[in-house]
Amino acid sequence: MNGHILSHELALQFIFGGNAIFTCRNTKSGNRFTFKVTKHKKEDIYFVKILTNPDVYEFIGSIRTNSSYKHSAKSRISSEAQSVKVFDFILNKLRSQTLPSFIEIWHEGHCCRCGKSLTTPESILRGIGPDCFKKNASKADI
């Protein structure tokens, strides 16, 4: 995997950056899933998709700010699918700051807000570029 591991402390900020693509990897089992979380242009809602084929993301559900993940009845992927359960588990554990250390959150070197390539070490560690970081600094915790 070519990417950068996000600290668990920064992972929520990355996920809710507005245009985040990240991979969750279980180092014990080797299982991994890649998700895309994008923010609605006007409302405080985030859409969650799972990578199912190269460059193909399937919608699975949504999250309102400071709310739980909600699986969508419109999703073609079952709420019982392992990928859906993994996303819900990771989101809840990140929010409670209890995500096990054997779970890694990876990003591919692109800003979680605008999608541009990250070039500075600080931006790569955070997963967000300096301009987008300043814009997000005023946002409340997700």
Tab-separated table of C-alpha atoms in Angstrom:
chain	number	residue	atom	x	y	z
A	1	MET	CA	0.000	0.000	0.000
A	2	ASN	CA	1.445	3.374	-1.013
A	3	GLY	CA	0.210	5.904	1.453
A	4	HIS	CA	0.548	7.448	4.849
A	5	ILE	CA	-0.825	6.301	8.162
A	6	LEU	CA	-2.952	8.844	10.011
A	7	SER	CA	-2.790	8.967	13.770
A	8	HIS	CA	-6.049	7.939	15.389
A	9	GLU	CA	-6.233	11.438	16.891
A	10	LEU	CA	-6.277	13.061	13.430
A	11	ALA	CA	-8.360	10.436	11.620
A	12	LEU	CA	-11.777	11.962	12.391
A	13	GLN	CA	-10.697	15.375	11.148
A	14	PHE	CA	-9.459	13.714	7.970
A	15	ILE	CA	-12.611	11.632	7.448
A	16	PHE	CA	-14.820	14.701	7.829
A	17	GLY	CA	-12.628	16.956	5.699
A	18	GLY	CA	-15.249	16.996	2.954
A	19	ASN	CA	-13.567	14.899	0.268
A	20	ALA	CA	-11.718	12.105	2.053
A	21	ILE	CA	-10.536	8.829	0.591
A	22	PHE	CA	-8.950	6.470	3.098
A	23	THR	CA	-8.224	2.820	3.719
A	24	CYS	CA	-8.834	1.053	7.014
A	25	ARG	CA	-6.513	-1.894	7.569
A	26	ASN	CA	-6.601	-4.546	10.261
A	27	THR	CA	-2.955	-5.538	10.787
A	28	LYS	CA	-3.950	-8.782	12.530
A	29	SER	CA	-6.191	-10.151	9.782
A	30	GLY	CA	-4.807	-8.214	6.821
A	31	ASN	CA	-8.347	-7.177	5.847
A	32	ARG	CA	-8.794	-3.699	4.452
A	33	PHE	CA	-11.526	-1.531	3.030
A	34	THR	CA	-11.282	1.765	1.187
A	35	PHE	CA	-13.931	4.396	1.840
A	36	LYS	CA	-14.827	7.772	0.385
A	37	VAL	CA	-16.621	10.314	2.590
A	38	THR	CA	-17.859	13.488	0.915
A	39	LYS	CA	-19.768	16.424	2.348
A	40	HIS	CA	-23.017	17.709	0.876
A	41	LYS	CA	-22.485	21.138	-0.708
A	42	LYS	CA	-25.050	22.928	1.458
A	43	GLU	CA	-26.212	20.680	4.287
A	44	ASP	CA	-24.285	19.207	7.221
A	45	ILE	CA	-24.427	15.660	5.911
A	46	TYR	CA	-21.670	13.350	4.732
A	47	PHE	CA	-22.107	10.567	2.180
A	48	VAL	CA	-20.207	7.317	2.700
A	49	LYS	CA	-19.114	5.096	-0.167
A	50	ILE	CA	-17.065	1.895	-0.326
A	51	LEU	CA	-14.579	1.036	-3.061
A	52	THR	CA	-15.979	-2.020	-4.858
A	53	ASN	CA	-13.914	-2.027	-8.069
A	54	PRO	CA	-10.999	0.079	-9.278
A	55	ASP	CA	-12.242	3.682	-9.213
A	56	VAL	CA	-15.835	2.559	-8.472
A	57	TYR	CA	-17.353	3.636	-5.167
A	58	GLU	CA	-20.787	2.356	-4.077
A	59	PHE	CA	-22.953	4.475	-1.778
A	60	ILE	CA	-23.662	2.789	1.569
A	61	GLY	CA	-25.025	5.488	3.868
A	62	SER	CA	-24.646	8.875	5.472
A	63	ILE	CA	-23.622	10.685	8.621
A	64	ARG	CA	-25.019	13.923	9.961
A	65	THR	CA	-22.592	16.078	11.962
A	66	ASN	CA	-22.233	14.713	15.526
A	67	SER	CA	-24.475	11.780	14.667
A	68	SER	CA	-24.057	8.072	14.020
A	69	TYR	CA	-23.601	6.400	10.678
A	70	LYS	CA	-26.951	5.563	9.079
A	71	HIS	CA	-27.137	2.835	6.464
A	72	SER	CA	-29.233	3.798	3.460
A	73	ALA	CA	-32.163	1.735	2.216
A	74	LYS	CA	-31.053	2.886	-1.265
A	75	SER	CA	-27.683	1.156	-0.916
A	76	ARG	CA	-27.130	-1.930	-3.032
A	77	ILE	CA	-24.791	-3.181	-0.310
A	78	SER	CA	-26.408	-4.844	2.686
A	79	SER	CA	-26.174	-3.339	6.158
A	80	GLU	CA	-24.840	-6.771	7.168
A	81	ALA	CA	-21.864	-6.559	4.778
A	82	GLN	CA	-18.499	-6.683	6.541
A	83	SER	CA	-17.427	-3.395	4.949
A	84	VAL	CA	-20.470	-1.585	6.376
A	85	LYS	CA	-19.944	-3.065	9.831
A	86	VAL	CA	-16.249	-2.131	9.713
A	87	PHE	CA	-17.015	1.494	8.831
A	88	ASP	CA	-19.569	1.828	11.632
A	89	PHE	CA	-17.194	0.168	14.124
A	90	ILE	CA	-14.247	2.379	13.196
A	91	LEU	CA	-16.298	5.579	13.288
A	92	ASN	CA	-17.688	4.754	16.741
A	93	LYS	CA	-14.279	3.727	18.111
A	94	LEU	CA	-12.582	6.848	16.733
A	95	ARG	CA	-15.234	9.044	18.323
A	96	SER	CA	-14.811	7.338	21.697
A	97	GLN	CA	-11.007	7.352	21.262
A	98	THR	CA	-10.887	3.574	21.734
A	99	LEU	CA	-9.872	2.342	18.282
A	100	PRO	CA	-7.499	-0.626	18.766
A	101	SER	CA	-3.914	0.050	17.742
A	102	PHE	CA	-3.956	-2.830	15.238
A	103	ILE	CA	-6.381	-0.813	13.066
A	104	GLU	CA	-4.609	1.582	10.718
A	105	ILE	CA	-6.156	4.494	8.820
A	106	TRP	CA	-4.267	5.271	5.610
A	107	HIS	CA	-4.551	8.155	3.164
A	108	GLU	CA	-2.968	8.338	-0.272
A	109	GLY	CA	-1.309	11.741	-0.024
A	110	HIS	CA	-4.246	13.879	-1.144
A	111	CYS	CA	-5.935	16.620	0.846
A	112	CYS	CA	-9.128	15.426	2.510
A	113	ARG	CA	-10.843	18.700	1.648
A	114	CYS	CA	-9.798	19.683	-1.872
A	115	GLY	CA	-8.077	16.550	-3.182
A	116	LYS	CA	-4.792	18.227	-4.142
A	117	SER	CA	-1.505	16.359	-3.662
A	118	LEU	CA	0.113	16.966	-0.300
A	119	THR	CA	3.752	18.016	-0.389
A	120	THR	CA	4.869	19.226	3.037
A	121	PRO	CA	5.609	16.776	5.872
A	122	GLU	CA	3.101	18.459	8.205
A	123	SER	CA	0.350	18.273	5.596
A	124	ILE	CA	1.111	14.632	4.843
A	125	LEU	CA	0.914	13.744	8.545
A	126	ARG	CA	-2.444	15.526	8.930
A	127	GLY	CA	-3.851	14.540	5.527
A	128	ILE	CA	-4.883	18.127	4.789
A	129	GLY	CA	-3.075	20.963	3.032
A	130	PRO	CA	-2.137	24.197	4.821
A	131	ASP	CA	-4.826	26.377	3.208
A	132	CYS	CA	-7.581	23.834	3.834
A	133	PHE	CA	-6.297	23.302	7.375
A	134	LYS	CA	-6.739	27.017	8.089
A	135	LYS	CA	-10.270	26.937	6.659
A	136	ASN	CA	-11.161	23.872	8.770
A	137	ALA	CA	-9.585	25.264	11.955
A	138	SER	CA	-12.741	27.180	12.797
A	139	LYS	CA	-15.004	24.124	12.452
A	140	ALA	CA	-16.308	22.429	15.587
A	141	ASP	CA	-15.341	18.824	16.333
A	142	ILE	CA	-17.236	16.326	14.277
